Every structure is written in C-alpha cells, then in structure tokens.
mmCIF file of C-alpha atoms and ligand atoms in Angstrom:
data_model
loop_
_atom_site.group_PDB
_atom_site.id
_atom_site.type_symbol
_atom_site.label_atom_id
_atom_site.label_comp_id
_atom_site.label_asym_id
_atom_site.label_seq_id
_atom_site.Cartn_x
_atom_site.Cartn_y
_atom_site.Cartn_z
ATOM 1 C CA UNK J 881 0.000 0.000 0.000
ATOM 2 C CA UNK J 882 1.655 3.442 -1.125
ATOM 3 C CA UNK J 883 0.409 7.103 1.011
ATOM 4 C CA UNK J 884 -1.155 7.781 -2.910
ATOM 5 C CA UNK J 885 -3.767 5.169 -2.220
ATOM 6 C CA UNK J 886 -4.764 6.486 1.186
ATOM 7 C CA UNK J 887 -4.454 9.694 1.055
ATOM 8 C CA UNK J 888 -3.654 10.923 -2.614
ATOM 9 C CA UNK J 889 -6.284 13.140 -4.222
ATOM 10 C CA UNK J 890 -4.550 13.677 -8.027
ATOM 11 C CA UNK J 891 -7.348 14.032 -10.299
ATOM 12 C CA UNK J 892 -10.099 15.246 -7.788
ATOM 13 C CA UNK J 893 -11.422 18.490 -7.608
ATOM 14 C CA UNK J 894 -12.187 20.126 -4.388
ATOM 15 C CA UNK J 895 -15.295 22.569 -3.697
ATOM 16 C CA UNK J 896 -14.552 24.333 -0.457
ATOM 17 C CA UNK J 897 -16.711 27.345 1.162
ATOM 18 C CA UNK J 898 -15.160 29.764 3.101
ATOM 19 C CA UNK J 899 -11.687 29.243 1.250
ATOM 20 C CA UNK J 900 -10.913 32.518 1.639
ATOM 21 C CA UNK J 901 -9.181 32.383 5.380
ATOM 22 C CA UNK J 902 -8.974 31.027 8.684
ATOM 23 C CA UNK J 903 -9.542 26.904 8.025
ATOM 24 C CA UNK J 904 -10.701 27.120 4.755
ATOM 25 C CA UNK J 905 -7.628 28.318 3.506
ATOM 26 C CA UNK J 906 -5.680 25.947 5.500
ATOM 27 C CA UNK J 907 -8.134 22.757 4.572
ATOM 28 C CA UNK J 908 -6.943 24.506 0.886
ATOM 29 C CA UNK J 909 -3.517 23.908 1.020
ATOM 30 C CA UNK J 910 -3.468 20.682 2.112
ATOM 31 C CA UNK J 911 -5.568 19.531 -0.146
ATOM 32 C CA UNK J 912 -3.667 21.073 -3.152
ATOM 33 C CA UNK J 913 -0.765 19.811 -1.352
ATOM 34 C CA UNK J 914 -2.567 15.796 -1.753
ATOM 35 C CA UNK J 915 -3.309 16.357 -5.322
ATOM 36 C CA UNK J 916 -6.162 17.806 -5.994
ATOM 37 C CA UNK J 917 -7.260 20.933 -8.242
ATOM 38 C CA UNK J 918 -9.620 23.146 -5.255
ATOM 39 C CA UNK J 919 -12.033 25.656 -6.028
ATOM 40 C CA UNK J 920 -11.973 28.389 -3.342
ATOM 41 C CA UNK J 921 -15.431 30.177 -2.668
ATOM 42 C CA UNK J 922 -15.855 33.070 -0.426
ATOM 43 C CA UNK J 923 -17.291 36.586 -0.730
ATOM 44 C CA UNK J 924 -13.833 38.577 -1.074
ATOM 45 C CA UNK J 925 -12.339 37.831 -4.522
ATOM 46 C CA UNK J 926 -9.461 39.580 -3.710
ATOM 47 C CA UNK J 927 -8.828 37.487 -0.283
ATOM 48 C CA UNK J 928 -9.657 34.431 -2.172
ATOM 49 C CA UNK J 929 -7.205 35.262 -5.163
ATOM 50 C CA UNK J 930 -5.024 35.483 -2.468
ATOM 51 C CA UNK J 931 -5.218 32.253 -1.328
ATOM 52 C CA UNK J 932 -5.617 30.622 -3.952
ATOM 53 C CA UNK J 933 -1.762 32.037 -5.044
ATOM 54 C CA UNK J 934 0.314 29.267 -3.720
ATOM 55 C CA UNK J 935 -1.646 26.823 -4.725
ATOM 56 C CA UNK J 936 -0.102 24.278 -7.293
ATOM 57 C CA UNK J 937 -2.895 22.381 -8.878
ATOM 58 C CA UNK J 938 -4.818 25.047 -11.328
ATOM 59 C CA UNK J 939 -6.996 26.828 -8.504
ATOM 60 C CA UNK J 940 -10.099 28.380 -9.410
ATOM 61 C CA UNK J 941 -11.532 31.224 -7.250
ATOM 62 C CA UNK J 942 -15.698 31.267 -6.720
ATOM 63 C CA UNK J 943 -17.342 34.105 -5.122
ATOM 64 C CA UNK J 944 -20.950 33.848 -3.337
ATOM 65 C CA UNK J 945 -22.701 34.983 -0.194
ATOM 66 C CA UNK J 946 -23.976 31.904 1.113
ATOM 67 C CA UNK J 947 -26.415 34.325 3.506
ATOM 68 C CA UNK J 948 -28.590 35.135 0.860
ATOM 69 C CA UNK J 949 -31.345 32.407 -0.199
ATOM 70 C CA UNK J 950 -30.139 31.936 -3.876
ATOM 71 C CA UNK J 951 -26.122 31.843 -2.905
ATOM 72 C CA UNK J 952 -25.524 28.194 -2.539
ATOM 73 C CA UNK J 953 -27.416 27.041 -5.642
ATOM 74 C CA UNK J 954 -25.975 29.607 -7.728
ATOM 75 C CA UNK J 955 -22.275 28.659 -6.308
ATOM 76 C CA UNK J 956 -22.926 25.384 -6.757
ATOM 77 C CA UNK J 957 -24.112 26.097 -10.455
ATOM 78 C CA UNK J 958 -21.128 27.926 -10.937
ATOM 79 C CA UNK J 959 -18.566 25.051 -9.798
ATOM 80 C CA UNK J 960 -19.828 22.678 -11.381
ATOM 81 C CA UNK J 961 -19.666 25.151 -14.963
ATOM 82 C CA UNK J 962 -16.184 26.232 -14.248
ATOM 83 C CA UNK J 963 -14.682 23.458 -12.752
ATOM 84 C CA UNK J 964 -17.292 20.274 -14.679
ATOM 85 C CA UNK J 965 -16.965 17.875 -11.749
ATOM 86 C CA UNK J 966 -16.522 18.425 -8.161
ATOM 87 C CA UNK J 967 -15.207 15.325 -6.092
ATOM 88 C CA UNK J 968 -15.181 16.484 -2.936
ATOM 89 C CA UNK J 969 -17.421 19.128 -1.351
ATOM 90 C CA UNK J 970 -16.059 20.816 2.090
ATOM 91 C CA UNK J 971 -18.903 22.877 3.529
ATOM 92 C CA UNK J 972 -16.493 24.963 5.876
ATOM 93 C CA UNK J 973 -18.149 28.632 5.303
ATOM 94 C CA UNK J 974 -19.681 29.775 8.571
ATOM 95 C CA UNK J 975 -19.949 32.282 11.083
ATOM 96 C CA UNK J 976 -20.718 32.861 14.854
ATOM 97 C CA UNK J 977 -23.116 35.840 15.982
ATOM 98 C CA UNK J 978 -22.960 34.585 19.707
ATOM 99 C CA UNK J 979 -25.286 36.667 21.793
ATOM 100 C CA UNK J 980 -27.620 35.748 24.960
ATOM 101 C CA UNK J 981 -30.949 33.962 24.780
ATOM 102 C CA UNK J 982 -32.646 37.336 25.065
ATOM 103 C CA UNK J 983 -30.695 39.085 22.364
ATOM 104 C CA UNK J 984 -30.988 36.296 19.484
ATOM 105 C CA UNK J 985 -33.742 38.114 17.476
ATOM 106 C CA UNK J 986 -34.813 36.185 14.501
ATOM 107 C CA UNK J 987 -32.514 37.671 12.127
ATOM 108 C CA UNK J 988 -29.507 36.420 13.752
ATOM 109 C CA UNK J 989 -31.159 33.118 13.980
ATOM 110 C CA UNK J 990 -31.832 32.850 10.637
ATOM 111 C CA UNK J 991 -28.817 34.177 9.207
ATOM 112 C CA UNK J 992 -26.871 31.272 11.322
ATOM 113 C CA UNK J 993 -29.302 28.763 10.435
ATOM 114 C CA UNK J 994 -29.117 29.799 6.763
ATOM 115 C CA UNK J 995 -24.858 30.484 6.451
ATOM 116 C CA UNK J 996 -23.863 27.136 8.865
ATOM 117 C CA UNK J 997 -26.509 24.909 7.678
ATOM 118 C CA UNK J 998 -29.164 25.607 5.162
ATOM 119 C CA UNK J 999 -26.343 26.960 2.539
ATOM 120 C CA UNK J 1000 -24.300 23.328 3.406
ATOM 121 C CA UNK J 1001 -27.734 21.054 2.739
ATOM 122 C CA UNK J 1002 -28.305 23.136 -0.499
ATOM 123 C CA UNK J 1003 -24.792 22.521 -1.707
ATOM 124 C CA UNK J 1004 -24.989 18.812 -0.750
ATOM 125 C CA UNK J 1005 -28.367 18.413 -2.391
ATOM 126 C CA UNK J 1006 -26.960 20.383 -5.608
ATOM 127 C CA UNK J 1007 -23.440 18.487 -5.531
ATOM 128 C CA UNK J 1008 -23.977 14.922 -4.893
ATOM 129 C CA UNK J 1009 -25.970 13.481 -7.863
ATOM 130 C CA UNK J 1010 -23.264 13.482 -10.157
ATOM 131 C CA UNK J 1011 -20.878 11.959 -7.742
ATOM 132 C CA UNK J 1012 -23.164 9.054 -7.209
ATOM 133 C CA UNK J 1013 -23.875 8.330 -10.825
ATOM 134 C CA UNK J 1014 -19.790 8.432 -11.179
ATOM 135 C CA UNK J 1015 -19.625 6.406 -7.610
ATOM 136 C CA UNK J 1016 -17.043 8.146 -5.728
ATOM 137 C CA UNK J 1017 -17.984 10.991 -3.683
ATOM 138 C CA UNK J 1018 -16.465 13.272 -0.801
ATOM 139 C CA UNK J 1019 -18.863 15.304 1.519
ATOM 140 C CA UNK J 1020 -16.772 16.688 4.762
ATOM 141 C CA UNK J 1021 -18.913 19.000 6.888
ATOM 142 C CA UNK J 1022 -17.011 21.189 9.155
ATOM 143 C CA UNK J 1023 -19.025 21.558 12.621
ATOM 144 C CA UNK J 1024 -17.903 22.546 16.240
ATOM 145 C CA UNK J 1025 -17.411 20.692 19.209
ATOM 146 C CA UNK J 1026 -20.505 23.480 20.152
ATOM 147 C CA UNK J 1027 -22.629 20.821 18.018
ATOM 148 C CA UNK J 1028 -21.529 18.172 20.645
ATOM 149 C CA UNK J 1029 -21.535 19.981 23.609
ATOM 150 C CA UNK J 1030 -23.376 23.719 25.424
ATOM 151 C CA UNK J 1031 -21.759 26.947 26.454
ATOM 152 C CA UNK J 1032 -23.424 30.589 26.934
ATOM 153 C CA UNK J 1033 -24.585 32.648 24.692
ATOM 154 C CA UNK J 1034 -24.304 30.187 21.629
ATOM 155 C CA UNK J 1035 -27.951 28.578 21.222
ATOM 156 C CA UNK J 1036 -28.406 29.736 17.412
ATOM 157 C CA UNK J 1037 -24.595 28.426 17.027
ATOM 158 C CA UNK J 1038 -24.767 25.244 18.844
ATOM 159 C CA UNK J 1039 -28.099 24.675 16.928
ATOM 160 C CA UNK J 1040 -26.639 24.814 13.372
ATOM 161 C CA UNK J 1041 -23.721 23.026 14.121
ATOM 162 C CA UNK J 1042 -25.719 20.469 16.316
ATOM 163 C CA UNK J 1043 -27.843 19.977 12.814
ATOM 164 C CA UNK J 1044 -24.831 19.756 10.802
ATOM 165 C CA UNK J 1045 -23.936 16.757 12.634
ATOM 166 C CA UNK J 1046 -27.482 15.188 12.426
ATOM 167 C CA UNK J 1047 -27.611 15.696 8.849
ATOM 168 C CA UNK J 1048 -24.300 14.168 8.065
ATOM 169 C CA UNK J 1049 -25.479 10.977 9.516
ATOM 170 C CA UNK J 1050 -28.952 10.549 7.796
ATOM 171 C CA UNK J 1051 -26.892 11.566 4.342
ATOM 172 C CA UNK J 1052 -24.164 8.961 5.157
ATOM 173 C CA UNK J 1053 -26.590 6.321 5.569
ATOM 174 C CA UNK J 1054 -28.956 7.634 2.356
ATOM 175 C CA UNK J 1055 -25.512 8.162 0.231
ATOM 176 C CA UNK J 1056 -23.097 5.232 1.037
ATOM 177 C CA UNK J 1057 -24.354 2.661 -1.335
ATOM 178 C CA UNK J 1058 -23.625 5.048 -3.853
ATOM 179 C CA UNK J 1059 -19.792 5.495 -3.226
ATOM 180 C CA UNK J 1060 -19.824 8.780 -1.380
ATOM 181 C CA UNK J 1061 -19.190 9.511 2.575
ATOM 182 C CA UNK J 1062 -20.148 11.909 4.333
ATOM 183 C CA UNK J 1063 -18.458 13.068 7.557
ATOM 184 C CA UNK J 1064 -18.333 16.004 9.633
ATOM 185 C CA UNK J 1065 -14.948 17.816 11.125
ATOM 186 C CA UNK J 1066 -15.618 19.221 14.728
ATOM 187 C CA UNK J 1067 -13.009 21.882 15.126
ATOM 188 C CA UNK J 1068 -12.130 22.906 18.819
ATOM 189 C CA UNK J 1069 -11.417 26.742 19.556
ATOM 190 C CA UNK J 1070 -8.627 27.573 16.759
ATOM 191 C CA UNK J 1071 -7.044 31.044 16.030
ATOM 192 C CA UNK J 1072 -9.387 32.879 13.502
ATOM 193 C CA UNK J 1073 -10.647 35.766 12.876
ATOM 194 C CA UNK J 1074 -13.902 34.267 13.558
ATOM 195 C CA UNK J 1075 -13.149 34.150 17.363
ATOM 196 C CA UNK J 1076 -10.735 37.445 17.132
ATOM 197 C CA UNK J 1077 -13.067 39.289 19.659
ATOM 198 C CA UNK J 1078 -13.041 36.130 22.041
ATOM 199 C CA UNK J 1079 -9.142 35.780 22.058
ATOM 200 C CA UNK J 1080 -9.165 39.862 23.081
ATOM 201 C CA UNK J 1081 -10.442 38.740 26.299
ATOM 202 C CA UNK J 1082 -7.131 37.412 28.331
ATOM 203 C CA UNK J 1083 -9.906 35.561 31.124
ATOM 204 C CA UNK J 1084 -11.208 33.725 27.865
ATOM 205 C CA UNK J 1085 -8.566 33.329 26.128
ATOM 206 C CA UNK J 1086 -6.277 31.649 29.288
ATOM 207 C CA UNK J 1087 -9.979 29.551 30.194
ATOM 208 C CA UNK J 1088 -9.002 27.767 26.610
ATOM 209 C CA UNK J 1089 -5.800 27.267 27.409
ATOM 210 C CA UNK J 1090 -6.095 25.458 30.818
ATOM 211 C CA UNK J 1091 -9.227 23.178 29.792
ATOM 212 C CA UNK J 1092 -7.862 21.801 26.529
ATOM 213 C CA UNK J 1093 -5.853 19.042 27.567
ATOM 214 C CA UNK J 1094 -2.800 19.799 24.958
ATOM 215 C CA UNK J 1095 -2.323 23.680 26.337
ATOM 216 C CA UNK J 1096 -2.944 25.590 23.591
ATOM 217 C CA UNK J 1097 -5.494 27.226 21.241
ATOM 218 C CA UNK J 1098 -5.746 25.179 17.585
ATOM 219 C CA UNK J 1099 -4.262 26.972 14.755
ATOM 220 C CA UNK J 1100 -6.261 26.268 11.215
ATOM 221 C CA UNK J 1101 -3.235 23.873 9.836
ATOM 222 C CA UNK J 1102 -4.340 21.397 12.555
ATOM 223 C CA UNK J 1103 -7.639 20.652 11.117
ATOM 224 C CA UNK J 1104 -5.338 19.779 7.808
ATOM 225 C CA UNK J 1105 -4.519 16.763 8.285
ATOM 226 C CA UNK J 1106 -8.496 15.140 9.154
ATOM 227 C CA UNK J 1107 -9.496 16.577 6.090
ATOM 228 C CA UNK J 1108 -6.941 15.453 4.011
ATOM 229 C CA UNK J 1109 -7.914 11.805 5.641
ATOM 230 C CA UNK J 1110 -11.593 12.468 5.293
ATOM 231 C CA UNK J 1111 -11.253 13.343 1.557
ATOM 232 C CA UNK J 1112 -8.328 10.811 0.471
ATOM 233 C CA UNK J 1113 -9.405 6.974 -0.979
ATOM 234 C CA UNK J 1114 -8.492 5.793 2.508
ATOM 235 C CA UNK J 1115 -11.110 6.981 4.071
ATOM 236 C CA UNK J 1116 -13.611 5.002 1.763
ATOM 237 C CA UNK J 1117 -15.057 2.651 4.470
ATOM 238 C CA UNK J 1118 -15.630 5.880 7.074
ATOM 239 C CA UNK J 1119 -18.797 7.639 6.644
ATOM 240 C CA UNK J 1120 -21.688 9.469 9.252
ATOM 241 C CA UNK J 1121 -18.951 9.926 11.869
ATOM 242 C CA UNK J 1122 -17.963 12.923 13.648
ATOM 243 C CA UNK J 1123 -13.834 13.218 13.797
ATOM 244 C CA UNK J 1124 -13.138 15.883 16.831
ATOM 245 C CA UNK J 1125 -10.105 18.200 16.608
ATOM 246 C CA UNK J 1126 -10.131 19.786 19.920
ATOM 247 C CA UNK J 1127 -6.727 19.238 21.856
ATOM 248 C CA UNK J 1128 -8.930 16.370 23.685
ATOM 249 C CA UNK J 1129 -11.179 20.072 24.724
ATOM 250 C CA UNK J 1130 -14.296 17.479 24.598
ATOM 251 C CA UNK J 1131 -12.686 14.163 25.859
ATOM 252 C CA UNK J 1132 -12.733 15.953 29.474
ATOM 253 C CA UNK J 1133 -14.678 17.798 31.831
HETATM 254 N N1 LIG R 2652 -12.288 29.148 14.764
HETATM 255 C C1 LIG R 2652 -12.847 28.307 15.618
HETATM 256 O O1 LIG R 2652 -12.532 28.284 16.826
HETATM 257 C C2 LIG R 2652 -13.874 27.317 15.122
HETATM 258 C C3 LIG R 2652 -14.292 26.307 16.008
HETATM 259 C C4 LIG R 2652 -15.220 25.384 15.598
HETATM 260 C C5 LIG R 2652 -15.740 25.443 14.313
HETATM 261 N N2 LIG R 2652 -15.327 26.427 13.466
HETATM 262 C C6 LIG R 2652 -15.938 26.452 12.133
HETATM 263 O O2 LIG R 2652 -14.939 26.409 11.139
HETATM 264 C C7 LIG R 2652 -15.425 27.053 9.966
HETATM 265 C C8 LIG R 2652 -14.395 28.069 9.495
HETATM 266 O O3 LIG R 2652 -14.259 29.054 10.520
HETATM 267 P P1 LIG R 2652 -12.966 29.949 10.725
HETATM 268 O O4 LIG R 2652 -12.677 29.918 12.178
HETATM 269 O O5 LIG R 2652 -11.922 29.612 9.742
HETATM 270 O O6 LIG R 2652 -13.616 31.379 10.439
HETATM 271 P P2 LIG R 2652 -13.114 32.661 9.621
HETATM 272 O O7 LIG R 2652 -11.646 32.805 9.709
HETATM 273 O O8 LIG R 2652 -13.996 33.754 10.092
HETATM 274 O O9 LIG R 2652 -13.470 32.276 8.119
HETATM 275 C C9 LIG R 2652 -14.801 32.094 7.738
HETATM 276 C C10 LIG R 2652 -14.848 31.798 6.254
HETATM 277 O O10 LIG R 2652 -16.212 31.629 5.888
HETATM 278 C C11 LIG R 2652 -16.530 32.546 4.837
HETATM 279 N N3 LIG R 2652 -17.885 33.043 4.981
HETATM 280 C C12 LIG R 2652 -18.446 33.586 6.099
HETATM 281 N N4 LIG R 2652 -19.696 33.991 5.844
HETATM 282 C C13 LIG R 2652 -19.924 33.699 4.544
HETATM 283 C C14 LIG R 2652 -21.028 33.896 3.673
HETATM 284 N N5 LIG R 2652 -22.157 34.484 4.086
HETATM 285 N N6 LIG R 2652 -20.918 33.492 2.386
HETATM 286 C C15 LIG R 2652 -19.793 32.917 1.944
HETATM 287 N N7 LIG R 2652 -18.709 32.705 2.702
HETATM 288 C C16 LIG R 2652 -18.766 33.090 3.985
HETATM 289 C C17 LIG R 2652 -15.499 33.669 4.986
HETATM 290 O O11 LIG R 2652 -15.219 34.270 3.736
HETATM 291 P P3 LIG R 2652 -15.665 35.765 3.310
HETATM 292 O O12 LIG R 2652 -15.698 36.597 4.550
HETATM 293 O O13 LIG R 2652 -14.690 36.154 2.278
HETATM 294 O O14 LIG R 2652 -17.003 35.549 2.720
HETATM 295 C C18 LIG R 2652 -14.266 32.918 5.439
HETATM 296 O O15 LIG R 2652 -13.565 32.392 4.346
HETATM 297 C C19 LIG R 2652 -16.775 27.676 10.337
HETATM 298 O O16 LIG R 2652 -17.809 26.863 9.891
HETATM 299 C C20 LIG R 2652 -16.731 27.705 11.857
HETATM 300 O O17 LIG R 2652 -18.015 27.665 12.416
HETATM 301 C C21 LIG R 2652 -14.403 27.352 13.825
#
C-alpha cells in the first residue's frame, strides 16, 4: 500500500466554502498539497485570489454569499460550470453571531441557520448526484465541538452546528451505497478571525488554554490533516462519523 492510495487526491477536484481564510484556507492547502485541483469560494475575490496564489494544482476562485437564499445554488451552479466535476465538497463557510438567549432576534437566527446549515444542505443536495452516478464521492462538513456539547450565549450556534452533525449521519446512511461519505470535522477553539473578539479577552482566552488538555489554542493547519484523511481513498469505508479536533477540549470535563 503506497500514502497515494490512502491519502492521494490527483485528479479530484475540491469545492470548499469559506476558502478565503482562517480553516478554509488551511483545509486549501493541504488539499492542493494531496493532489487535488480546489475551487476556493468566499465573498472577497481579492482574499480568495489570495489564497488561492500558492496553490499548485490550477486553482479556481468562486465568489458567493452563502447568507442570501439563492447563494448556494448559484455557487454550486457555478462550480460545477467552471470546474465540470466536483469530487469532494467541504462545507467549511460559517460564522458565529454569539449573543444571549434574550438578544438572538430572529434575524440572527436565521442568518446562522441559513450560512452554517441551510447553505451546506443546499450545496450537498446540488453536488452529490453526479458523484453518485460516477460512484465516488467526498462530503466533509465542518461543525464545532458546540454541536456536541453547550456553552453561553451560543444557542443559534450550537443549533446549526448540532444539525450539521445530524444531517451528516442521515446523508451517510442515504448516500453510502452510492460510493460517497459523508463526515463532519468538529473543530475545537482555533485562532481565527472568527473568534478574534473572544481571544481579546485574556480571562477567555487563558480559560481555553487550561481546559484543553494539549495547552494551547488550535491553529487552522491542525484541522489539515483530518481533512486530508476524510477526503483521500483511505477513508472510503468511514462515513456518518464525527472526527473531533479539539486538543482532547471534549474528551474531558
Ligand atoms: N475558529 C474556531 O474556533 C472554530 C471552532 C469550531 C468550528 N469552526 C468552524 O470552522 C469554519 C471556518 O471558521 P474559521 O474559524 O476559519 O472562520 P473565519 O476565519 O472567520 O473564516 C470564515 C470563512 O467563511 C466565509 N464566509 C463567512 N460567511 C460567509 C457567507 N455568508 N458566504 C460565503 N462565505 C462566507 C469567509 O469568507 P468571506 O468573509 O470572504 O465571505 C471565510 O472564508 C466555520 O464553519 C466555523 O463555524 C471554527
């Protein structure tokens, strides 16, 4: 057995939201890095053409706001036009509006509902047909360890990612006998721009530090690595499972 057949991805083609930064861009370079030719979708071309600069394998940037109702079926029209198949879809976009009970009016819940979850079904349900009729398929949803277990102030969060993990297990078992897994990625708190405001806060920011058994906040190129395995022909007999990336954050108590 060579690395190539577990973990090569030469002659696949990526999809992955949020591309632009933070994980995305990370889960971007490693997958270039395995092989395969990634489309990088975001709302910032000029972020994303960044990003997409050191990448080897042809690169091909995407813009859409997966907020808005017609974003993900227009991105995913657009993919599969510009890129003609895509292999492996990585529904990383998403974003955090993390207020108390009181304060979530039903904007904000929508808006989470629709950017961390709605926009990551629509792609899925767009996506995956043509992967089944070619049998080989790649679905990697990237979650939270707030989908597995509660803090403050992050109900509409917790919620989205909490039905991110549902879903992938109902589409695992629906999509499996067709060649395509589906899996979600549970980050644990990494260094983002997504949680910029929460590192500011030194009492936070230490509180990470001394419950996550390894010592230290995440970084994005340490989700890398499970989504390399995720996507890679290795991984071909794993599917509806939730692999957690925490610094063993969720292992204790
Ligand atoms: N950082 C953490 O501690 C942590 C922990 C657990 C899970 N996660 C999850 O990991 C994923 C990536 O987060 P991150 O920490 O890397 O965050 P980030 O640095 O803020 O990046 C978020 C990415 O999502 C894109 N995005 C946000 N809203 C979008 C929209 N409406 N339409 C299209 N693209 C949109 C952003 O691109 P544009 O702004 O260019 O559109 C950006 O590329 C998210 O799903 C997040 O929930 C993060």
């Amino acid at each position: 057995m060579t690395l190539d057949e577990l973990f090569g991805l030469a002659g696949r083609t990526a999809l992955i939201t949020g591309a632009s930064r933070g994980i995305g861009e990370a889960l971007a370079q490693a997958l270039d890095a395995a092989g395969a030719r990634v489309v990088l979708a975001g709302r910032d071309r000029q972020r994303l053409e960044q990003a997409a600069a050191s990448l080897q394998n042809n690169p091909l940037v995407l813009t859409a706001d997966l907020q808005t109702p017609e974003g993900p079926t227009t991105l995913a029209r657009e993919a599969r036009a510009a890129a003609g198949t895509i292999d492996v879809l990585v529904n990383n976009a998403g974003g955090s509006w993390n207020e108390a009970l009181g304060d979530v009016d039903d904007e904000t819940w929508a808006r989470t509902i629709q950017t961390n979850l709605t926009a990551a079904f629509i792609l899925t349900r767009e996506l995956v047909p043509p992967m089944v009729d070619r049998g080989w398929g790649r679905v990697i949803n990237v979650a939270s360890v707030m989908g597995l277990v509660g803090d403050t102030h992050s109900s509409a969060y917790a919620a989205s990612k909490g039905g991110m993990i549902a879903m992938t297990r109902s589409l695992a078992a629906e999509l499996g006998r067709g060649g395509v897994t589906v899996n979600a990625l549970c980050p644990g708190w990494v260094e983002t721009d997504l949680v910029s405001g929460l590192r500011s806060d030194q009492r936070f920011e230490q509180r990470v530090v001394r419950r996550t058994p390894v010592r230290r906040w995440g970084t994005p190129a340490d989700m890398a690595a499970a989504a390399v395995f995720l996507s890679g022909p290795g991984a071909a007999f794993m599917t509806g499972q939730t692999l957690v990336v925490d610094g063993g954050l969720s292992a204790t108590w």
